[in-house]
Short mmCIF file of C-alpha atoms in Angstrom, two decimals:
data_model
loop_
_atom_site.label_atom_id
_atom_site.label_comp_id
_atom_site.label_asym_id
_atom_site.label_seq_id
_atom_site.Cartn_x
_atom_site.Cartn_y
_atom_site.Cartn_z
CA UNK A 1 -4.33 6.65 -34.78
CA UNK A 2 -1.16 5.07 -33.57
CA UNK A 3 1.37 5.49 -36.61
CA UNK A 4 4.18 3.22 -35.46
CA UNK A 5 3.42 -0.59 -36.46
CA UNK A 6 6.15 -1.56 -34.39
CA UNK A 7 4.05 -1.26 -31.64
CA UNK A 8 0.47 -1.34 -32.53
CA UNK A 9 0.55 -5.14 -32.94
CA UNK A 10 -0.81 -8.35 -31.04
CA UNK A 11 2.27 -9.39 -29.69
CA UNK A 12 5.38 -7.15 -29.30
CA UNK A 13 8.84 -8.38 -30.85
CA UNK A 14 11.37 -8.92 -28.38
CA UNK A 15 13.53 -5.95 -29.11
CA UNK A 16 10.54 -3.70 -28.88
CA UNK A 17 9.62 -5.16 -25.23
CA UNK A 18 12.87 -4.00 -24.61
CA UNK A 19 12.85 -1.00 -25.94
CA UNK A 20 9.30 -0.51 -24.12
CA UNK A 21 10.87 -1.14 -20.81
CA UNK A 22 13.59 1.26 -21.45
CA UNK A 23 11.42 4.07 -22.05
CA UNK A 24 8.91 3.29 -19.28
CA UNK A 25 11.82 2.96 -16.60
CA UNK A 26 12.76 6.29 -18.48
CA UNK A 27 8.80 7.86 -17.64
CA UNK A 28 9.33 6.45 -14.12
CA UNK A 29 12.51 7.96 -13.51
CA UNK A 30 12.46 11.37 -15.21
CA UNK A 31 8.81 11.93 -15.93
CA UNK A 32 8.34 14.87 -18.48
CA UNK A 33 11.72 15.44 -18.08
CA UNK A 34 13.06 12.48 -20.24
CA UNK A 35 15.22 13.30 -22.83
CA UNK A 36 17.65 11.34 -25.09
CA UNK A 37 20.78 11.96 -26.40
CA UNK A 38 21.11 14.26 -29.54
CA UNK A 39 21.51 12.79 -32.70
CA UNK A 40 20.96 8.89 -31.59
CA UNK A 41 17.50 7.42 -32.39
CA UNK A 42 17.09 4.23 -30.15
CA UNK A 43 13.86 2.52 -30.38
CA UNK A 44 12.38 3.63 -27.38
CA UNK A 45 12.78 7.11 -28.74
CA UNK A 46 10.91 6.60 -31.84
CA UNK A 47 8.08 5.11 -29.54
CA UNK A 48 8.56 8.18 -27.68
CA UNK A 49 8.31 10.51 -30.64
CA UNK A 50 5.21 8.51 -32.29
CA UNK A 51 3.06 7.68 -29.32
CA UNK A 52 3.77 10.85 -26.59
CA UNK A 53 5.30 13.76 -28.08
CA UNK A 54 3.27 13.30 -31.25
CA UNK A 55 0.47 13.09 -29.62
CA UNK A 56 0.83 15.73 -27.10
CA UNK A 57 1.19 13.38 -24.07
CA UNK A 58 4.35 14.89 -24.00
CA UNK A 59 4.83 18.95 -23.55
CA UNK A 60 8.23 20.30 -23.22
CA UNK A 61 6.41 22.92 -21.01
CA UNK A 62 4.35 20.56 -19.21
CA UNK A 63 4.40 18.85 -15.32
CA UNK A 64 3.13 16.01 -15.87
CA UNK A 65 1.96 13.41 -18.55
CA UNK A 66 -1.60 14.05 -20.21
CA UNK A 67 -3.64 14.41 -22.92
CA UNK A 68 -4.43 17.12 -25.15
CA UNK A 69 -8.03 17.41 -25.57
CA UNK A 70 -6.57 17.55 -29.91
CA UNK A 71 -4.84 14.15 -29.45
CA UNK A 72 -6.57 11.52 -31.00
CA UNK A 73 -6.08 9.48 -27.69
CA UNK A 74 -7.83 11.73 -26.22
CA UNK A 75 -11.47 9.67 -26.19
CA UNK A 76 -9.89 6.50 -24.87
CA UNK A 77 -7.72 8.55 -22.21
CA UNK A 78 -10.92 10.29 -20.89
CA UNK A 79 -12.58 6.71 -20.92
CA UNK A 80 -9.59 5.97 -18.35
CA UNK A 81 -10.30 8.61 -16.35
CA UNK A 82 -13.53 8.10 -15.42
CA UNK A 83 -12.86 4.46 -14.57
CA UNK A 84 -10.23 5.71 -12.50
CA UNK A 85 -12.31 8.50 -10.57
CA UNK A 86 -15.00 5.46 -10.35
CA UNK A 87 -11.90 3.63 -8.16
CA UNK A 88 -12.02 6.24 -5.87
CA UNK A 89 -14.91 4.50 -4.30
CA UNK A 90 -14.40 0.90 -4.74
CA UNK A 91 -11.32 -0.45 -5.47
CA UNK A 92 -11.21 -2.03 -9.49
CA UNK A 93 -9.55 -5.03 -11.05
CA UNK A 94 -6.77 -3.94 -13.68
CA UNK A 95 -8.52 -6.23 -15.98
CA UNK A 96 -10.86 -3.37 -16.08
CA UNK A 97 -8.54 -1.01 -17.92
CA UNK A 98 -7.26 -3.42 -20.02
CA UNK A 99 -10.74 -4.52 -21.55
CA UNK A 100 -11.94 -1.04 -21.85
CA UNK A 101 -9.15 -0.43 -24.28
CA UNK A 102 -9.86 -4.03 -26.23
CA UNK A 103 -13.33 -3.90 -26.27
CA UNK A 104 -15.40 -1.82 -28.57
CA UNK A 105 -15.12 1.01 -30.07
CA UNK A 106 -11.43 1.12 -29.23
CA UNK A 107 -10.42 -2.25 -30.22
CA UNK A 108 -6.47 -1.64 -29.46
CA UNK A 109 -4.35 -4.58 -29.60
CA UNK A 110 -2.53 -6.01 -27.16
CA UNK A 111 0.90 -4.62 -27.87
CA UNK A 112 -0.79 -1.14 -28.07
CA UNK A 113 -2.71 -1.54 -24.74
CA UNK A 114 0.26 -2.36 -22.77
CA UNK A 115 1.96 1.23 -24.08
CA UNK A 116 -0.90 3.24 -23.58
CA UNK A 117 -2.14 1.92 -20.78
CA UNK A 118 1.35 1.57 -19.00
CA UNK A 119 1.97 5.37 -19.89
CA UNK A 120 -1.86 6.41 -18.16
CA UNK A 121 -0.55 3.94 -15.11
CA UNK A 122 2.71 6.44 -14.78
CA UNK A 123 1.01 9.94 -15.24
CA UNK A 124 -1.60 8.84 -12.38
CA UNK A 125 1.36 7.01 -10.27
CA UNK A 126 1.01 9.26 -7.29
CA UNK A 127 -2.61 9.23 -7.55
CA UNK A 128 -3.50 5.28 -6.48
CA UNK A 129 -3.11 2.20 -4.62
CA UNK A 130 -1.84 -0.73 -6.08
CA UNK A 131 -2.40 -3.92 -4.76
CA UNK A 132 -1.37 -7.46 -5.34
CA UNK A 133 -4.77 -9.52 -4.34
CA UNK A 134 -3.70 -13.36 -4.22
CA UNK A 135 -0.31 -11.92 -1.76
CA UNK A 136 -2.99 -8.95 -0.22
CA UNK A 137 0.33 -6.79 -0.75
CA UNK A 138 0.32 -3.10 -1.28
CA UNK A 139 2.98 -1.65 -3.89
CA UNK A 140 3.94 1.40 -2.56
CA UNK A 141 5.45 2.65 -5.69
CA UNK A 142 5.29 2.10 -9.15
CA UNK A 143 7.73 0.39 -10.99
CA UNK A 144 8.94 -1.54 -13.95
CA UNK A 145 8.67 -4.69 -12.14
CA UNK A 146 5.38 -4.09 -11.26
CA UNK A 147 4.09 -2.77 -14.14
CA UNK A 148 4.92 -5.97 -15.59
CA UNK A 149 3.81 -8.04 -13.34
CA UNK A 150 0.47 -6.52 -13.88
CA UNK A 151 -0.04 -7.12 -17.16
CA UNK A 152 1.51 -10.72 -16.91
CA UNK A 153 -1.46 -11.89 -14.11
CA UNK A 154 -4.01 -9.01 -14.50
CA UNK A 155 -6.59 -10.29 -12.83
CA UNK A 156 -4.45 -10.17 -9.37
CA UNK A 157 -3.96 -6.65 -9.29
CA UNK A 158 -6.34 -3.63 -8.53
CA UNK A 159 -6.31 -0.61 -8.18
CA UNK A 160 -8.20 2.23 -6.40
CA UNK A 161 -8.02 6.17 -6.20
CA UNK A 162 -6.28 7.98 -3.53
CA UNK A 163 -8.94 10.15 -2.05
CA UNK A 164 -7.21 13.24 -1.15
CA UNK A 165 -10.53 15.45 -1.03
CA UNK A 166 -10.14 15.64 3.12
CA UNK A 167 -6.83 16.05 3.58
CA UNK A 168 -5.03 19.43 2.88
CA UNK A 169 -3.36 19.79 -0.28
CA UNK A 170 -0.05 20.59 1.91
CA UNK A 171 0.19 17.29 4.04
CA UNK A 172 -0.66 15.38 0.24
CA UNK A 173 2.79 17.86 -1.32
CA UNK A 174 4.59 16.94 1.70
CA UNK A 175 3.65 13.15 1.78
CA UNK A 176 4.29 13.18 -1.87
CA UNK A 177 7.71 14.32 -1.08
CA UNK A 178 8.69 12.31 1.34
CA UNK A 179 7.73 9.39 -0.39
CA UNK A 180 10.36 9.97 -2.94
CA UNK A 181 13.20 10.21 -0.84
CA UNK A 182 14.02 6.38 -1.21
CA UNK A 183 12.53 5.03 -4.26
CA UNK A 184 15.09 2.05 -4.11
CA UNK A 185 11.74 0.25 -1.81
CA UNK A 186 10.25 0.24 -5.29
CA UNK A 187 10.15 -3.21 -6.82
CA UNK A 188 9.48 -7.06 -6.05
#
């Protein structure tokens, strides 16, 4: 249960678009790490508050972004995953994830899709391929722009699982790395 109506809603008001950009560019930038500044409560930190630290996306202790088996997104997150470890083998349409989360028994709206969804997309962002079909262009990195862009046209994006099982965890750490050395290559 999503207790912030500000977000769990068909269409998202401008200001909260913008505040949802803010925050993901936050996610992207800073990871687990994100904080905000004592005492001010912008909008993107209530989302933050309502729909990842309240639900235990978020740990303070934590590496990364995921779900606590207690969360109540847990059932839809582990839903994600396994379409996501199905990628691994055959690249899949974004439209995918998106329907899994509007169909039945989830029934999320669209304003709450493109949070959750959009927050799974950054805790897996070193884990998969993106590519842009109609262009057959890879995006090497995940970012706000492209984020966007897939939920704007998502039937021209897919995306499929790195599959790291035969290569030492090492050269992945050391890829990883140097991948992040100029993440300026990141957009459009």
């Amino acid at each position: 249960v999503v207790n912030n109506e500000l977000i769990n809603k068909g269409k998202l008001s401008a200001s909260i678009n913008t505040a949802r950009k803010r925050l993901l560019e936050g996610l992207l930038q800073y990871g687990v790490n994100l904080t905000f500044e004592e005492g001010k409560y912008p909008p993107e930190r209530m989302i933050f508050d309502s729909t990842l630290v309240k639900e235990g996306i978020i740990s303070r202790n934590g590496q990364s972004l995921s779900v606590s088996p207690k969360s109540s997104y847990n059932a839809f997150w582990e839903v994600l995953e396994i379409t996501f470890e199905e990628s691994r083998h055959q690249k899949r349409p974004f439209t995918d994830f998106i329907d899994i989360l509007a169909a039945k028994p989830f029934g999320m709206k669209e304003g709450l899709v493109r949070f959750l969804l959009s927050y799974f997309l950054i805790a897996k962002k070193d884990g998969f391929a993106l590519t842009h079909e109609p262009s057959s262009k890879f995006i090497p990195y995940l970012h706000i722009d492209s984020i966007e862009a897939m939920f704007l046209k998502p039937n021209e994006f897919y995306v499929k699982k790195y599959n790291f099982d035969r290569v030492p965890k090492s050269a992945v750490d050391s890829l990883v790395k140097f991948s992040r050395i100029d993440q300026t290559f990141g957009g459009e």
